[in-house]
mmCIF file of C-alpha atoms in Angstrom:
data_model
loop_
_atom_site.group_PDB
_atom_site.id
_atom_site.type_symbol
_atom_site.label_atom_id
_atom_site.label_comp_id
_atom_site.label_asym_id
_atom_site.label_seq_id
_atom_site.Cartn_x
_atom_site.Cartn_y
_atom_site.Cartn_z
ATOM 1 C CA MET Y 145 -27.118 -11.335 -32.664
ATOM 2 C CA PRO Y 146 -24.411 -9.586 -30.566
ATOM 3 C CA GLU Y 147 -21.097 -8.668 -32.106
ATOM 4 C CA THR Y 148 -18.261 -11.025 -31.302
ATOM 5 C CA MET Y 149 -14.505 -10.779 -30.943
ATOM 6 C CA ARG Y 150 -11.622 -13.179 -30.531
ATOM 7 C CA ALA Y 151 -10.303 -13.788 -27.029
ATOM 8 C CA VAL Y 152 -8.186 -16.284 -25.104
ATOM 9 C CA ASP Y 153 -10.392 -18.718 -23.198
ATOM 10 C CA ILE Y 154 -9.773 -21.647 -20.850
ATOM 11 C CA LYS Y 155 -11.302 -25.003 -21.765
ATOM 12 C CA GLY Y 156 -13.456 -26.147 -18.857
ATOM 13 C CA GLY Y 157 -13.107 -22.802 -17.088
ATOM 14 C CA LYS Y 158 -9.776 -23.706 -15.457
ATOM 15 C CA GLY Y 159 -6.841 -25.947 -16.188
ATOM 16 C CA PRO Y 160 -3.210 -26.351 -17.298
ATOM 17 C CA VAL Y 161 -1.407 -24.381 -20.009
ATOM 18 C CA SER Y 162 -2.814 -26.717 -22.650
ATOM 19 C CA SER Y 163 -6.337 -25.502 -21.838
ATOM 20 C CA LEU Y 164 -5.641 -22.034 -23.255
ATOM 21 C CA HIS Y 165 -7.084 -21.385 -26.708
ATOM 22 C CA ILE Y 166 -8.460 -18.528 -28.810
ATOM 23 C CA THR Y 167 -12.188 -18.502 -29.496
ATOM 24 C CA ASP Y 168 -15.064 -16.111 -30.214
ATOM 25 C CA ILE Y 169 -16.865 -14.388 -27.332
ATOM 26 C CA PRO Y 170 -19.273 -11.416 -27.177
ATOM 27 C CA LYS Y 171 -17.677 -8.031 -27.763
ATOM 28 C CA PRO Y 172 -18.028 -5.835 -24.648
ATOM 29 C CA SER Y 173 -20.259 -2.777 -24.549
ATOM 30 C CA ILE Y 174 -19.464 0.448 -22.683
ATOM 31 C CA SER Y 175 -21.278 3.077 -20.661
ATOM 32 C CA GLY Y 176 -20.599 6.088 -18.462
ATOM 33 C CA ASN Y 177 -16.900 6.872 -18.148
ATOM 34 C CA GLN Y 178 -15.746 3.755 -19.990
ATOM 35 C CA ALA Y 179 -13.868 3.418 -23.264
ATOM 36 C CA LEU Y 180 -13.760 0.551 -25.732
ATOM 37 C CA VAL Y 181 -10.132 -0.068 -26.620
ATOM 38 C CA LYS Y 182 -8.909 -2.127 -29.562
ATOM 39 C CA ILE Y 183 -5.952 -3.945 -28.046
ATOM 40 C CA LYS Y 184 -2.529 -3.944 -29.703
ATOM 41 C CA ALA Y 185 -0.591 -5.733 -26.934
ATOM 42 C CA PHE Y 186 -1.147 -7.137 -23.442
ATOM 43 C CA GLY Y 187 1.150 -8.040 -20.578
ATOM 44 C CA LEU Y 188 1.265 -11.285 -18.606
ATOM 45 C CA ASN Y 189 1.338 -11.488 -14.810
ATOM 46 C CA ARG Y 190 1.589 -14.320 -12.285
ATOM 47 C CA MET Y 191 -1.987 -13.745 -11.201
ATOM 48 C CA ASP Y 192 -2.960 -14.888 -14.725
ATOM 49 C CA LEU Y 193 -1.432 -18.304 -13.997
ATOM 50 C CA LEU Y 194 -3.316 -18.573 -10.715
ATOM 51 C CA GLN Y 195 -6.578 -17.453 -12.314
ATOM 52 C CA ARG Y 196 -6.129 -19.977 -15.121
ATOM 53 C CA GLU Y 197 -5.802 -22.700 -12.479
ATOM 54 C CA GLY Y 198 -8.897 -21.497 -10.604
ATOM 55 C CA GLN Y 199 -6.873 -20.237 -7.626
ATOM 56 C CA TYR Y 200 -7.376 -16.475 -8.014
ATOM 57 C CA PRO Y 201 -10.765 -14.937 -7.202
ATOM 58 C CA VAL Y 202 -11.898 -12.530 -9.909
ATOM 59 C CA PRO Y 203 -13.319 -9.242 -8.549
ATOM 60 C CA PRO Y 204 -17.122 -8.972 -8.707
ATOM 61 C CA GLY Y 205 -18.298 -7.826 -12.118
ATOM 62 C CA ALA Y 206 -14.939 -8.390 -13.799
ATOM 63 C CA PRO Y 207 -14.849 -10.354 -17.065
ATOM 64 C CA LYS Y 208 -13.663 -13.937 -16.737
ATOM 65 C CA THR Y 209 -11.186 -13.403 -19.599
ATOM 66 C CA LEU Y 210 -7.599 -13.228 -18.339
ATOM 67 C CA GLY Y 211 -5.383 -10.156 -18.395
ATOM 68 C CA VAL Y 212 -5.274 -6.800 -16.607
ATOM 69 C CA GLU Y 213 -2.792 -4.640 -18.562
ATOM 70 C CA PHE Y 214 -2.796 -3.623 -22.209
ATOM 71 C CA SER Y 215 -2.082 -0.985 -24.831
ATOM 72 C CA GLY Y 216 -4.254 -0.029 -27.777
ATOM 73 C CA ILE Y 217 -6.417 2.541 -29.550
ATOM 74 C CA ILE Y 218 -9.721 3.904 -28.271
ATOM 75 C CA GLU Y 219 -12.514 2.903 -30.625
ATOM 76 C CA GLU Y 220 -15.433 4.373 -28.681
ATOM 77 C CA VAL Y 221 -16.049 6.324 -25.478
ATOM 78 C CA GLY Y 222 -19.048 6.477 -23.151
ATOM 79 C CA ALA Y 223 -21.090 9.548 -22.320
ATOM 80 C CA LYS Y 224 -18.790 10.796 -19.541
ATOM 81 C CA PRO Y 225 -15.137 10.011 -20.315
ATOM 82 C CA GLU Y 226 -12.579 11.160 -17.764
ATOM 83 C CA GLY Y 227 -9.504 13.169 -18.724
ATOM 84 C CA GLY Y 228 -10.614 14.173 -22.205
ATOM 85 C CA PHE Y 229 -10.088 10.730 -23.753
ATOM 86 C CA LYS Y 230 -11.624 10.385 -27.203
ATOM 87 C CA LYS Y 231 -11.910 8.037 -30.160
ATOM 88 C CA GLY Y 232 -8.559 7.444 -31.859
ATOM 89 C CA ASP Y 233 -6.398 8.133 -28.794
ATOM 90 C CA GLU Y 234 -3.437 5.806 -28.309
ATOM 91 C CA VAL Y 235 -3.503 4.587 -24.710
ATOM 92 C CA PHE Y 236 -2.362 1.987 -22.222
ATOM 93 C CA GLY Y 237 -4.062 1.010 -19.016
ATOM 94 C CA LEU Y 238 -5.099 -1.249 -16.175
ATOM 95 C CA ALA Y 239 -8.326 -3.262 -16.024
ATOM 96 C CA TYR Y 240 -10.010 -5.733 -13.664
ATOM 97 C CA GLY Y 241 -9.770 -8.383 -16.407
ATOM 98 C CA GLY Y 242 -10.405 -8.976 -20.089
ATOM 99 C CA ALA Y 243 -7.098 -7.929 -21.671
ATOM 100 C CA TYR Y 244 -6.418 -11.240 -23.485
ATOM 101 C CA ALA Y 245 -8.822 -10.156 -26.221
ATOM 102 C CA GLU Y 246 -9.234 -8.001 -29.309
ATOM 103 C CA TYR Y 247 -11.277 -5.400 -27.404
ATOM 104 C CA ILE Y 248 -11.661 -4.339 -23.783
ATOM 105 C CA ALA Y 249 -14.166 -2.126 -21.958
ATOM 106 C CA VAL Y 250 -12.293 -0.138 -19.316
ATOM 107 C CA SER Y 251 -12.765 2.916 -17.111
ATOM 108 C CA THR Y 252 -11.072 6.004 -18.510
ATOM 109 C CA LYS Y 253 -9.848 6.617 -14.938
ATOM 110 C CA MET Y 254 -7.401 3.783 -15.567
ATOM 111 C CA LEU Y 255 -6.113 4.888 -18.978
ATOM 112 C CA VAL Y 256 -2.901 6.754 -19.768
ATOM 113 C CA HIS Y 257 -2.063 8.516 -23.028
ATOM 114 C CA LYS Y 258 0.679 6.551 -24.810
ATOM 115 C CA PRO Y 259 3.855 8.599 -25.306
ATOM 116 C CA LYS Y 260 5.198 8.489 -28.860
ATOM 117 C CA GLU Y 261 8.633 7.562 -27.458
ATOM 118 C CA LEU Y 262 7.382 4.182 -26.205
ATOM 119 C CA THR Y 263 6.281 1.126 -28.166
ATOM 120 C CA TRP Y 264 2.973 -0.693 -27.810
ATOM 121 C CA GLU Y 265 4.850 -3.591 -26.233
ATOM 122 C CA GLN Y 266 6.597 -1.405 -23.663
ATOM 123 C CA CYS Y 267 3.382 0.342 -22.686
ATOM 124 C CA ALA Y 268 1.547 -2.968 -22.244
ATOM 125 C CA GLY Y 269 4.170 -3.927 -19.645
ATOM 126 C CA ILE Y 270 3.802 -0.849 -17.454
ATOM 127 C CA PRO Y 271 0.401 -0.656 -15.715
ATOM 128 C CA GLU Y 272 0.096 -3.663 -13.392
ATOM 129 C CA THR Y 273 3.740 -3.936 -12.425
ATOM 130 C CA TRP Y 274 4.614 -0.273 -11.962
ATOM 131 C CA ILE Y 275 1.342 0.588 -10.211
ATOM 132 C CA THR Y 276 1.763 -2.411 -7.876
ATOM 133 C CA ALA Y 277 5.311 -1.311 -7.052
ATOM 134 C CA THR Y 278 4.134 2.278 -6.544
ATOM 135 C CA GLN Y 279 1.388 1.116 -4.186
ATOM 136 C CA ALA Y 280 3.720 -1.118 -2.144
ATOM 137 C CA LEU Y 281 6.466 1.483 -1.874
ATOM 138 C CA TYR Y 282 4.596 4.687 -1.145
ATOM 139 C CA LEU Y 283 1.081 3.880 0.062
ATOM 140 C CA ILE Y 284 1.710 0.694 2.055
ATOM 141 C CA SER Y 285 5.303 0.808 3.351
ATOM 142 C CA LYS Y 286 5.411 4.645 3.608
ATOM 143 C CA PHE Y 287 8.891 4.723 2.068
ATOM 144 C CA GLN Y 288 10.953 7.864 2.598
ATOM 145 C CA PRO Y 289 14.396 8.791 1.230
ATOM 146 C CA GLY Y 290 17.125 7.372 3.439
ATOM 147 C CA LYS Y 291 15.267 4.138 4.230
ATOM 148 C CA SER Y 292 16.805 0.799 3.257
ATOM 149 C CA ILE Y 293 14.679 -1.702 1.341
ATOM 150 C CA LEU Y 294 14.778 -5.288 0.117
ATOM 151 C CA TRP Y 295 12.770 -6.619 -2.845
ATOM 152 C CA HIS Y 296 12.326 -10.376 -3.018
ATOM 153 C CA ALA Y 297 12.194 -12.012 -6.480
ATOM 154 C CA GLY Y 298 14.440 -9.212 -7.693
ATOM 155 C CA ALA Y 299 14.162 -10.060 -11.406
ATOM 156 C CA SER Y 300 10.363 -10.214 -11.340
ATOM 157 C CA SER Y 301 8.572 -7.399 -13.113
ATOM 158 C CA VAL Y 302 7.199 -5.725 -9.963
ATOM 159 C CA SER Y 303 10.604 -5.795 -8.276
ATOM 160 C CA ILE Y 304 12.300 -4.492 -11.432
ATOM 161 C CA ALA Y 305 9.969 -1.493 -11.190
ATOM 162 C CA GLY Y 306 10.318 -1.172 -7.420
ATOM 163 C CA ILE Y 307 14.104 -1.331 -7.403
ATOM 164 C CA GLN Y 308 14.289 1.464 -9.968
ATOM 165 C CA LEU Y 309 11.838 3.576 -7.950
ATOM 166 C CA SER Y 310 13.792 2.933 -4.736
ATOM 167 C CA VAL Y 311 17.122 3.895 -6.305
ATOM 168 C CA ALA Y 312 15.687 7.006 -7.968
ATOM 169 C CA ASP Y 313 14.067 8.178 -4.738
ATOM 170 C CA LYS Y 314 17.258 7.853 -2.734
ATOM 171 C CA ALA Y 315 16.948 4.760 -0.589
ATOM 172 C CA SER Y 316 20.034 4.393 1.602
ATOM 173 C CA ALA Y 317 20.465 0.842 0.275
ATOM 174 C CA VAL Y 318 18.458 -1.329 -2.106
ATOM 175 C CA PHE Y 319 18.800 -5.082 -1.703
ATOM 176 C CA ALA Y 320 17.181 -7.942 -3.592
ATOM 177 C CA THR Y 321 17.026 -11.724 -3.675
ATOM 178 C CA ALA Y 322 16.932 -14.094 -6.634
ATOM 179 C CA ARG Y 323 17.655 -17.764 -7.274
ATOM 180 C CA GLN Y 324 20.119 -17.464 -10.157
ATOM 181 C CA ASP Y 325 23.498 -15.708 -10.465
ATOM 182 C CA GLU Y 326 22.423 -14.330 -13.837
ATOM 183 C CA LYS Y 327 19.387 -12.661 -12.267
ATOM 184 C CA CYS Y 328 21.450 -11.284 -9.378
ATOM 185 C CA GLU Y 329 23.913 -9.755 -11.830
ATOM 186 C CA PHE Y 330 21.035 -8.250 -13.816
ATOM 187 C CA VAL Y 331 19.563 -6.650 -10.686
ATOM 188 C CA THR Y 332 22.818 -4.989 -9.620
ATOM 189 C CA LYS Y 333 24.248 -4.144 -13.051
ATOM 190 C CA HIS Y 334 21.114 -2.970 -14.870
ATOM 191 C CA LEU Y 335 18.824 -1.807 -12.060
ATOM 192 C CA GLY Y 336 21.370 -0.270 -9.705
ATOM 193 C CA ALA Y 337 20.621 -2.368 -6.608
ATOM 194 C CA THR Y 338 23.224 -2.241 -3.841
ATOM 195 C CA ALA Y 339 23.417 -6.057 -3.691
ATOM 196 C CA CYS Y 340 21.414 -9.105 -4.741
ATOM 197 C CA PHE Y 341 21.660 -12.375 -2.839
ATOM 198 C CA ASN Y 342 21.330 -15.783 -4.513
ATOM 199 C CA THR Y 343 19.076 -17.679 -2.105
ATOM 200 C CA LYS Y 344 20.314 -21.017 -3.421
ATOM 201 C CA LYS Y 345 23.931 -20.204 -2.577
ATOM 202 C CA SER Y 346 23.785 -18.220 0.647
ATOM 203 C CA THR Y 347 21.548 -17.412 3.603
ATOM 204 C CA TRP Y 348 20.124 -14.092 2.536
ATOM 205 C CA VAL Y 349 19.234 -13.049 6.097
ATOM 206 C CA ASP Y 350 22.897 -13.331 7.130
ATOM 207 C CA GLU Y 351 23.935 -11.333 4.077
ATOM 208 C CA VAL Y 352 21.433 -8.574 4.891
ATOM 209 C CA LYS Y 353 22.598 -8.427 8.505
ATOM 210 C CA LYS Y 354 26.221 -8.230 7.352
ATOM 211 C CA ALA Y 355 25.468 -5.482 4.829
ATOM 212 C CA THR Y 356 23.561 -3.407 7.420
ATOM 213 C CA ASP Y 357 25.968 -3.878 10.346
ATOM 214 C CA GLY Y 358 23.427 -6.057 12.109
ATOM 215 C CA LYS Y 359 20.591 -3.520 11.957
ATOM 216 C CA GLY Y 360 18.498 -5.256 9.327
ATOM 217 C CA VAL Y 361 16.529 -3.615 6.534
ATOM 218 C CA ASP Y 362 13.795 -1.001 7.035
ATOM 219 C CA ILE Y 363 11.352 -2.294 4.388
ATOM 220 C CA ILE Y 364 10.872 -5.736 2.830
ATOM 221 C CA ILE Y 365 8.592 -6.291 -0.171
ATOM 222 C CA ASP Y 366 7.711 -9.985 -0.267
ATOM 223 C CA PHE Y 367 5.977 -12.200 -2.831
ATOM 224 C CA ILE Y 368 6.925 -15.536 -1.241
ATOM 225 C CA GLY Y 369 4.742 -15.752 1.858
ATOM 226 C CA ALA Y 370 5.075 -18.611 4.346
ATOM 227 C CA GLN Y 371 8.484 -19.825 3.147
ATOM 228 C CA TYR Y 372 10.110 -16.459 3.938
ATOM 229 C CA PHE Y 373 7.888 -15.392 6.852
ATOM 230 C CA GLN Y 374 10.395 -16.239 9.586
ATOM 231 C CA ASP Y 375 13.375 -15.005 7.576
ATOM 232 C CA ASN Y 376 11.623 -11.701 6.930
ATOM 233 C CA LEU Y 377 11.052 -11.237 10.667
ATOM 234 C CA ASN Y 378 14.716 -12.054 11.302
ATOM 235 C CA ALA Y 379 15.920 -9.603 8.637
ATOM 236 C CA ILE Y 380 13.637 -6.637 9.367
ATOM 237 C CA ALA Y 381 15.004 -3.673 11.319
ATOM 238 C CA LYS Y 382 13.346 -2.128 14.359
ATOM 239 C CA ASP Y 383 10.138 -0.293 13.392
ATOM 240 C CA GLY Y 384 10.433 -1.874 9.950
ATOM 241 C CA VAL Y 385 7.613 -2.787 7.578
ATOM 242 C CA ILE Y 386 7.142 -6.078 5.700
ATOM 243 C CA VAL Y 387 4.711 -5.839 2.781
ATOM 244 C CA ASN Y 388 3.357 -9.154 1.514
ATOM 245 C CA LEU Y 389 2.019 -9.166 -2.056
ATOM 246 C CA GLY Y 390 1.912 -12.886 -2.816
ATOM 247 C CA PHE Y 391 2.437 -16.437 -1.624
ATOM 248 C CA MET Y 392 4.643 -18.227 -4.138
ATOM 249 C CA GLY Y 393 6.144 -20.058 -1.148
ATOM 250 C CA GLY Y 394 2.843 -21.150 0.382
ATOM 251 C CA THR Y 395 0.400 -19.855 2.998
ATOM 252 C CA LYS Y 396 0.792 -22.293 5.933
ATOM 253 C CA LEU Y 397 3.405 -21.440 8.569
ATOM 254 C CA PRO Y 398 5.443 -24.323 10.012
ATOM 255 C CA GLU Y 399 5.216 -25.275 13.676
ATOM 256 C CA GLY Y 400 7.771 -23.389 15.719
ATOM 257 C CA THR Y 401 7.470 -20.080 13.873
ATOM 258 C CA ASP Y 402 8.686 -17.336 16.227
ATOM 259 C CA ILE Y 403 6.661 -14.109 16.072
ATOM 260 C CA SER Y 404 8.483 -12.306 18.878
ATOM 261 C CA ALA Y 405 9.863 -9.753 16.387
ATOM 262 C CA PHE Y 406 6.448 -8.091 16.288
ATOM 263 C CA VAL Y 407 7.025 -6.952 19.870
ATOM 264 C CA ILE Y 408 10.810 -6.883 20.182
ATOM 265 C CA LYS Y 409 11.337 -5.011 16.901
ATOM 266 C CA ARG Y 410 7.961 -3.223 16.825
ATOM 267 C CA CYS Y 411 7.731 -4.287 13.190
ATOM 268 C CA THR Y 412 4.648 -4.273 10.988
ATOM 269 C CA TYR Y 413 3.553 -7.060 8.634
ATOM 270 C CA VAL Y 414 0.889 -5.978 6.147
ATOM 271 C CA GLY Y 415 -0.679 -7.669 3.156
ATOM 272 C CA SER Y 416 -2.063 -5.898 0.135
ATOM 273 C CA ALA Y 417 -3.452 -6.433 -3.353
ATOM 274 C CA LEU Y 418 -4.197 -4.097 -6.239
ATOM 275 C CA ARG Y 419 -6.843 -5.856 -8.308
ATOM 276 C CA SER Y 420 -9.406 -5.924 -5.495
ATOM 277 C CA ARG Y 421 -9.134 -2.161 -4.911
ATOM 278 C CA ASP Y 422 -11.896 0.151 -6.085
ATOM 279 C CA GLU Y 423 -11.675 2.382 -9.129
ATOM 280 C CA GLU Y 424 -11.054 5.536 -7.087
ATOM 281 C CA TYR Y 425 -8.037 3.993 -5.334
ATOM 282 C CA GLN Y 426 -6.596 2.625 -8.562
ATOM 283 C CA GLY Y 427 -7.183 5.964 -10.263
ATOM 284 C CA GLN Y 428 -5.115 7.767 -7.641
ATOM 285 C CA LEU Y 429 -2.279 5.347 -8.277
ATOM 286 C CA ARG Y 430 -2.667 5.921 -12.027
ATOM 287 C CA ASP Y 431 -2.242 9.639 -11.398
ATOM 288 C CA GLN Y 432 0.859 9.033 -9.281
ATOM 289 C CA LEU Y 433 2.343 6.849 -12.018
ATOM 290 C CA VAL Y 434 1.712 9.536 -14.650
ATOM 291 C CA GLU Y 435 3.240 12.264 -12.513
ATOM 292 C CA HIS Y 436 6.147 10.386 -10.988
ATOM 293 C CA ALA Y 437 7.212 7.720 -13.481
ATOM 294 C CA LEU Y 438 5.938 8.578 -16.966
ATOM 295 C CA PRO Y 439 8.449 11.405 -17.593
ATOM 296 C CA ARG Y 440 11.243 9.033 -16.585
ATOM 297 C CA PHE Y 441 10.040 6.393 -19.054
ATOM 298 C CA VAL Y 442 10.044 9.009 -21.802
ATOM 299 C CA ASP Y 443 13.576 10.294 -21.144
ATOM 300 C CA GLY Y 444 15.001 6.836 -20.428
ATOM 301 C CA ARG Y 445 15.774 7.166 -16.731
ATOM 302 C CA PHE Y 446 13.358 4.313 -16.045
ATOM 303 C CA LYS Y 447 13.673 1.166 -18.160
ATOM 304 C CA ILE Y 448 10.852 -1.150 -19.171
ATOM 305 C CA PHE Y 449 12.443 -4.584 -19.483
ATOM 306 C CA VAL Y 450 10.604 -6.825 -21.947
ATOM 307 C CA GLU Y 451 11.950 -10.370 -21.883
ATOM 308 C CA LYS Y 452 9.949 -11.695 -24.827
ATOM 309 C CA VAL Y 453 7.296 -10.562 -27.287
ATOM 310 C CA LEU Y 454 5.062 -13.293 -28.690
ATOM 311 C CA ALA Y 455 2.046 -13.340 -30.961
ATOM 312 C CA TRP Y 456 -1.039 -14.035 -28.877
ATOM 313 C CA GLU Y 457 -1.522 -17.270 -30.805
ATOM 314 C CA ASP Y 458 1.520 -18.447 -28.757
ATOM 315 C CA ILE Y 459 -0.235 -17.790 -25.435
ATOM 316 C CA GLN Y 460 0.587 -21.287 -24.155
ATOM 317 C CA GLU Y 461 4.321 -20.694 -24.642
ATOM 318 C CA ALA Y 462 3.978 -17.306 -22.920
ATOM 319 C CA HIS Y 463 2.407 -18.920 -19.829
ATOM 320 C CA LYS Y 464 5.086 -21.624 -19.818
ATOM 321 C CA MET Y 465 7.814 -18.973 -19.651
ATOM 322 C CA LEU Y 466 6.294 -17.517 -16.491
ATOM 323 C CA GLU Y 467 5.679 -20.927 -14.922
ATOM 324 C CA GLU Y 468 9.291 -21.961 -15.481
ATOM 325 C CA ASN Y 469 10.723 -18.691 -14.099
ATOM 326 C CA ARG Y 470 12.598 -18.047 -17.323
ATOM 327 C CA THR Y 471 12.082 -14.306 -17.335
ATOM 328 C CA LYS Y 472 13.836 -11.092 -16.302
ATOM 329 C CA GLY Y 473 11.060 -8.666 -17.053
ATOM 330 C CA LYS Y 474 7.783 -8.753 -18.943
ATOM 331 C CA VAL Y 475 6.335 -11.288 -21.352
ATOM 332 C CA ILE Y 476 4.134 -9.441 -23.828
ATOM 333 C CA CYS Y 477 1.676 -10.774 -26.398
ATOM 334 C CA THR Y 478 0.668 -8.795 -29.475
ATOM 335 C CA ILE Y 479 -2.597 -8.966 -31.411
ATOM 336 C CA SER Y 480 -2.493 -8.419 -35.153
#
């Protein structure tokens, strides 16, 4: 009889918030460079909502259990652990799935040693969001100091990370959008953005043009998709790059969409995702995070904003918070 563990499951395989419940499933086994980690806390992401509803394809071989970021203690390592990880190490990391559980089997390439200065809850909120922001900023958009940048959904966890990275690495201007005055104030006051535009109160494209003397912005990081496609083309500067990471505003473009900016402005529109990338690619981003961001977490230059910490028994409430856009930062669940 295999060993079991508790994990969050979805009744019927997919469904609404009410379908989430904790049950017993087989405990994972490890091999090679993997570690078995006893989870202390895990972070929530919007992809979890889509996966719960059956709208997010899980990478081949990934566990069906939700969750990609976590913190915890290594209980066992395989025969060839990377980076000297060993039993008893306090770590946090990124996985292809399986973090809503008591234990997770994960490649040691995707683990980071937990600094004593950070809590379990803070560390569980780092991997997915900060690595996604790192990927979008440096690998995809090819950001360089002196470029201007706009982050949509400015109070979302990825944009919170990205805005801090952009400011720290000397963007000429860092703009953001949000749909609430409170979130706009948070983005400028606490993250250091140049300006944040409330999309319910003003036309953000006009505001960007005004703030850049008509030039537009060099880089746009977008999670909205079809709803902002035309506006992004209108707001991008010549030779600018638009990076699409999601489609909260749909995937079907309306009739009459004008794509002339691709030629007139020589702009680039590129889509990307992190979870579907191979272990080698993700490991390189892990290394960049450790080198570039981890020291700044430790000394406080970078802030990890945790909106709410809940016991994992309250997983339905945690998902509701994300669905209702009630957050400025991470929702974290702890396992006791």
